[in-house]
Amino acid sequence: KVLAVEGIDVIAYVVQVGQLTARVEPERVTLEQVEQLPDGRPNAVRCPDPQVALQMVELIQALRKDRDSIGGVAEVVARGVPAGLGEPVFDKLRADLGKAILSLPAVMGVEFGSGFRAAAMRGSEHNDPFSQRDGRIVTTTNHHGGMLGGISSGMPIVLRAALKPTSSIPRPQETVNRSGESTTIVVGGRHDPCLLPRFVPMAEAMVALTLVDHLLRDRARRGGPRPSAPPTGPS
C-alpha cells in the first residue's frame, strides 16, 4: 500500500528456464500476463511470454519424469520509483537490492540493467542519454537499470536473479558418510524440478520491502513526504 500511494508498482516474472529464454519488455509487462495465459488458464511458470511459457512447462514436466532439475532467471521491474532514493556510498539502492535478492535461497547471481553485457560494451554504447518525453525527463535507453551512482534515476528499476537447479533430486548421487567412506544418497520426498515459479513472489516482495525502506529513509531526511517535483521516468 505504501508503494501504491507513491505510484510505484513492482512485478516479478520468469524470463529463462534452462536454455529457454522469453522476450519481455519490462516497461510494459503486466501482472495479468504473469499470472494468466491468453486463453484464461493459470500461467503455472509465471513467464509473461505465453509461447515460451508453455515450452517451459513441457521442459519442467520432462525433467520431473527424468528425476532431474533445472535453473533459470527471474526478472523484477519496479516502475514509478522517484529519482533520488538511495545513497552514494554505504547505502546504495543497488547494493541493498542486491543484498535482499541474494538473501533468498538458490540465488547464484544478480545483475541490474544491462548487467554482465556491460562488460562487452563501450562507454558510448552503455551511456544512457537524457532527454524529455511528454514533459518528463527520461533516458532514451536504460542500461543503468534505473540507478546511477547508487541512487534511483526515475527510470524503471530492472534486475535479474540467476537461480541454480534444485539440489535435492531423486537420483542417486555420490557422497561420503560420517566415516568418510564413499557412498550414494537418494533424496526422498517431494521436490520441485524448477524453483523459478515459487521464487517470483519472494523476489517481488524483497524488492518492494527494500523500496519501502528507502522511501521511509527519504521521508525522514526530508522531514515529511516529498514535495511536488518535475516528473521523471516513463509514464
Coordinates of C-alpha atoms in Angstrom, one line a residue:
K1 CA 0.0 0.0 0.0
V2 CA 2.9 2.4 0.7
L3 CA 4.3 1.9 -2.8
A4 CA 0.8 2.2 -4.4
V5 CA 0.3 5.6 -2.7
E6 CA 3.6 6.7 -4.2
G7 CA 2.6 5.4 -7.7
I8 CA 5.1 2.5 -7.6
D9 CA 4.4 -1.0 -8.9
V10 CA 6.7 -4.0 -8.6
I11 CA 6.3 -7.0 -10.9
A12 CA 8.5 -10.2 -10.9
Y13 CA 8.4 -12.9 -13.5
V14 CA 10.4 -15.7 -15.1
V15 CA 12.5 -14.9 -18.2
Q16 CA 14.6 -18.1 -18.5
V17 CA 14.4 -21.7 -17.7
G18 CA 17.4 -23.7 -18.9
Q19 CA 18.1 -22.6 -22.5
L20 CA 14.5 -21.3 -23.0
T21 CA 14.5 -17.5 -22.9
A22 CA 11.5 -15.2 -23.1
R23 CA 11.3 -11.8 -24.7
V24 CA 9.8 -9.4 -22.3
E25 CA 9.6 -5.6 -22.2
P26 CA 9.9 -4.6 -18.5
E27 CA 8.3 -1.2 -19.1
R28 CA 5.1 -2.8 -20.5
V29 CA 4.7 -6.2 -18.8
T30 CA 1.5 -6.6 -16.7
L31 CA 0.6 -8.7 -13.7
E32 CA -2.2 -10.3 -15.8
Q33 CA 0.4 -11.6 -18.3
V34 CA 2.4 -13.1 -15.5
E35 CA -0.5 -14.8 -13.8
Q36 CA -2.7 -15.9 -16.7
L37 CA -2.2 -17.2 -20.2
P38 CA -4.2 -15.6 -23.1
D39 CA -6.7 -18.5 -23.1
G40 CA -7.5 -17.9 -19.4
R41 CA -5.6 -20.8 -17.9
P42 CA -3.3 -20.1 -15.0
N43 CA 0.3 -19.3 -16.0
A44 CA 2.0 -22.0 -14.0
V45 CA 5.5 -20.9 -14.7
R46 CA 4.9 -17.2 -14.4
C47 CA 6.5 -16.2 -17.7
P48 CA 4.7 -13.4 -19.5
D49 CA 5.7 -14.7 -22.9
P50 CA 2.9 -17.3 -23.5
Q51 CA 4.6 -19.4 -26.2
V52 CA 7.8 -19.7 -24.2
A53 CA 5.8 -20.3 -21.0
L54 CA 4.2 -23.4 -22.5
Q55 CA 7.6 -24.7 -23.6
M56 CA 9.0 -24.1 -20.1
V57 CA 6.2 -26.1 -18.6
E58 CA 6.9 -29.0 -21.0
L59 CA 10.6 -28.9 -20.1
I60 CA 9.9 -28.9 -16.4
Q61 CA 7.5 -31.8 -16.7
A62 CA 10.0 -33.8 -18.7
L63 CA 12.7 -33.1 -16.1
R64 CA 10.4 -34.3 -13.3
K65 CA 9.9 -37.6 -15.1
D66 CA 13.7 -37.8 -15.6
R67 CA 14.2 -37.2 -11.9
D68 CA 16.3 -34.1 -12.5
S69 CA 16.0 -30.3 -12.1
I70 CA 16.9 -27.1 -13.8
G71 CA 17.7 -23.5 -13.0
G72 CA 16.9 -20.2 -14.7
V73 CA 16.5 -16.5 -14.4
A74 CA 13.8 -14.3 -12.9
E75 CA 13.4 -10.6 -13.6
V76 CA 12.0 -7.9 -11.4
V77 CA 10.9 -4.4 -12.6
A78 CA 9.9 -1.5 -10.3
R79 CA 8.1 1.3 -12.2
G80 CA 7.3 4.7 -10.9
V81 CA 10.2 4.9 -8.5
P82 CA 11.1 8.6 -7.9
A83 CA 14.6 9.9 -8.6
G84 CA 16.8 10.4 -5.5
L85 CA 16.3 7.2 -3.4
G86 CA 19.4 5.7 -2.1
E87 CA 22.9 6.8 -1.0
P88 CA 26.1 7.3 -3.0
V89 CA 28.4 5.1 -0.8
F90 CA 27.3 3.0 2.1
D91 CA 23.6 2.5 1.5
K92 CA 23.4 2.4 -2.3
L93 CA 20.0 1.4 -3.5
R94 CA 21.6 -1.1 -5.9
A95 CA 23.6 -2.7 -3.1
D96 CA 20.6 -3.0 -0.8
L97 CA 18.5 -4.6 -3.6
G98 CA 21.4 -7.0 -4.3
K99 CA 21.6 -7.9 -0.7
A100 CA 17.9 -8.5 -0.5
I101 CA 17.8 -10.8 -3.5
L102 CA 21.0 -12.6 -2.6
S103 CA 19.4 -13.4 0.8
L104 CA 16.9 -15.6 -1.0
P105 CA 17.5 -19.4 -1.4
A106 CA 19.2 -20.8 -4.6
V107 CA 20.3 -17.4 -5.9
M108 CA 23.7 -17.6 -7.6
G109 CA 24.0 -14.1 -9.0
V110 CA 22.2 -10.8 -9.5
E111 CA 22.5 -8.2 -12.3
F112 CA 21.0 -4.8 -13.0
G113 CA 20.1 -3.1 -16.2
S114 CA 22.4 -4.4 -18.9
G115 CA 24.2 -6.5 -16.3
F116 CA 27.1 -8.6 -17.4
R117 CA 26.5 -7.5 -21.0
A118 CA 28.0 -4.1 -20.0
A119 CA 31.4 -5.8 -19.8
A120 CA 31.5 -6.1 -23.6
M121 CA 30.1 -2.6 -24.3
R122 CA 31.8 0.7 -25.0
G123 CA 31.1 3.7 -22.9
S124 CA 29.4 5.3 -26.0
E125 CA 27.1 2.3 -26.2
H126 CA 26.4 1.9 -22.5
N127 CA 25.8 5.6 -21.5
D128 CA 22.1 6.5 -21.4
P129 CA 21.4 9.9 -22.9
F130 CA 18.9 12.1 -21.1
S131 CA 16.0 13.7 -23.0
Q132 CA 12.5 15.0 -22.5
R133 CA 9.4 13.0 -23.4
D134 CA 5.9 14.4 -22.9
G135 CA 7.3 16.8 -20.3
R136 CA 9.2 14.1 -18.4
I137 CA 12.9 13.7 -18.0
V138 CA 13.9 10.3 -19.2
T139 CA 16.8 8.4 -20.7
T140 CA 16.5 7.0 -24.2
T141 CA 17.9 3.7 -23.0
N142 CA 18.0 2.0 -19.6
H143 CA 21.3 0.2 -19.5
H144 CA 21.8 1.6 -15.9
G145 CA 18.7 -0.3 -14.7
G146 CA 17.1 2.7 -13.0
M147 CA 20.0 3.5 -10.7
L148 CA 23.1 5.8 -11.1
G149 CA 25.8 6.1 -8.5
G150 CA 23.7 4.2 -6.0
I151 CA 20.7 6.5 -6.4
S152 CA 17.5 5.9 -8.3
S153 CA 17.2 7.9 -11.6
G154 CA 13.5 7.8 -12.1
M155 CA 13.7 5.2 -14.8
P156 CA 12.3 1.7 -14.2
I157 CA 14.5 -0.4 -11.9
V158 CA 15.3 -3.6 -13.6
L159 CA 17.2 -6.5 -12.0
R160 CA 17.6 -10.2 -12.8
A161 CA 18.4 -13.1 -10.5
A162 CA 20.0 -16.4 -11.6
L163 CA 18.9 -19.5 -9.7
K164 CA 20.6 -22.8 -9.5
P165 CA 18.8 -26.1 -10.2
T166 CA 17.2 -27.7 -7.2
S167 CA 19.9 -29.6 -5.5
S168 CA 17.6 -32.2 -3.9
I169 CA 16.8 -34.5 -6.8
P170 CA 15.6 -38.2 -6.6
R171 CA 18.7 -39.5 -8.5
P172 CA 21.5 -41.4 -6.8
Q173 CA 24.3 -39.0 -6.1
E174 CA 27.8 -39.6 -4.8
T175 CA 28.7 -38.5 -1.3
V176 CA 30.6 -39.7 1.8
N177 CA 29.2 -41.0 5.1
R178 CA 30.1 -40.0 8.6
S179 CA 33.1 -42.3 8.5
G180 CA 34.4 -40.6 5.4
E181 CA 33.6 -43.6 3.1
S182 CA 32.3 -43.1 -0.4
T183 CA 28.6 -43.9 -0.8
T184 CA 25.5 -42.8 -2.6
I185 CA 22.4 -40.9 -1.4
V186 CA 18.9 -40.6 -2.8
V187 CA 16.8 -37.7 -1.6
G188 CA 13.3 -38.7 -0.8
G189 CA 10.1 -36.6 -0.6
R190 CA 8.6 -34.1 -3.0
H191 CA 11.0 -31.6 -4.6
D192 CA 10.3 -29.1 -7.3
P193 CA 12.2 -29.7 -10.6
C194 CA 12.4 -25.9 -11.0
L195 CA 12.4 -23.3 -8.3
L196 CA 11.6 -20.3 -10.5
P197 CA 7.8 -20.1 -10.2
R198 CA 8.0 -20.2 -6.4
F199 CA 10.8 -17.6 -6.4
V200 CA 8.8 -15.0 -8.3
P201 CA 6.7 -13.7 -5.3
M202 CA 9.6 -13.8 -3.0
A203 CA 11.7 -11.6 -5.3
E204 CA 8.8 -9.3 -5.8
A205 CA 8.4 -8.9 -2.0
M206 CA 12.0 -8.4 -1.3
V207 CA 12.3 -5.6 -3.9
A208 CA 9.1 -4.0 -2.5
L209 CA 10.4 -4.1 1.1
T210 CA 13.7 -2.6 0.1
L211 CA 12.0 0.3 -1.8
V212 CA 9.7 1.0 1.1
D213 CA 12.7 1.2 3.4
H214 CA 14.4 3.7 1.2
L215 CA 11.2 5.7 0.8
L216 CA 10.9 6.0 4.6
R217 CA 14.5 7.0 4.9
D218 CA 13.9 9.6 2.3
R219 CA 10.9 10.9 4.1
A220 CA 12.8 11.0 7.4
R221 CA 15.6 13.1 5.8
R222 CA 13.1 15.5 4.3
G223 CA 11.0 15.7 7.5
G224 CA 7.9 14.7 5.6
P225 CA 6.6 13.5 2.2
R226 CA 8.4 14.5 -1.0
P227 CA 7.3 17.9 -2.4
S228 CA 5.9 18.1 -5.9
A229 CA 8.7 17.9 -8.4
P230 CA 9.0 17.6 -12.2
P231 CA 8.2 14.0 -13.1
T232 CA 10.9 11.7 -14.2
G233 CA 10.8 8.3 -15.9
P234 CA 8.3 6.9 -18.3
S235 CA 4.6 7.5 -17.6

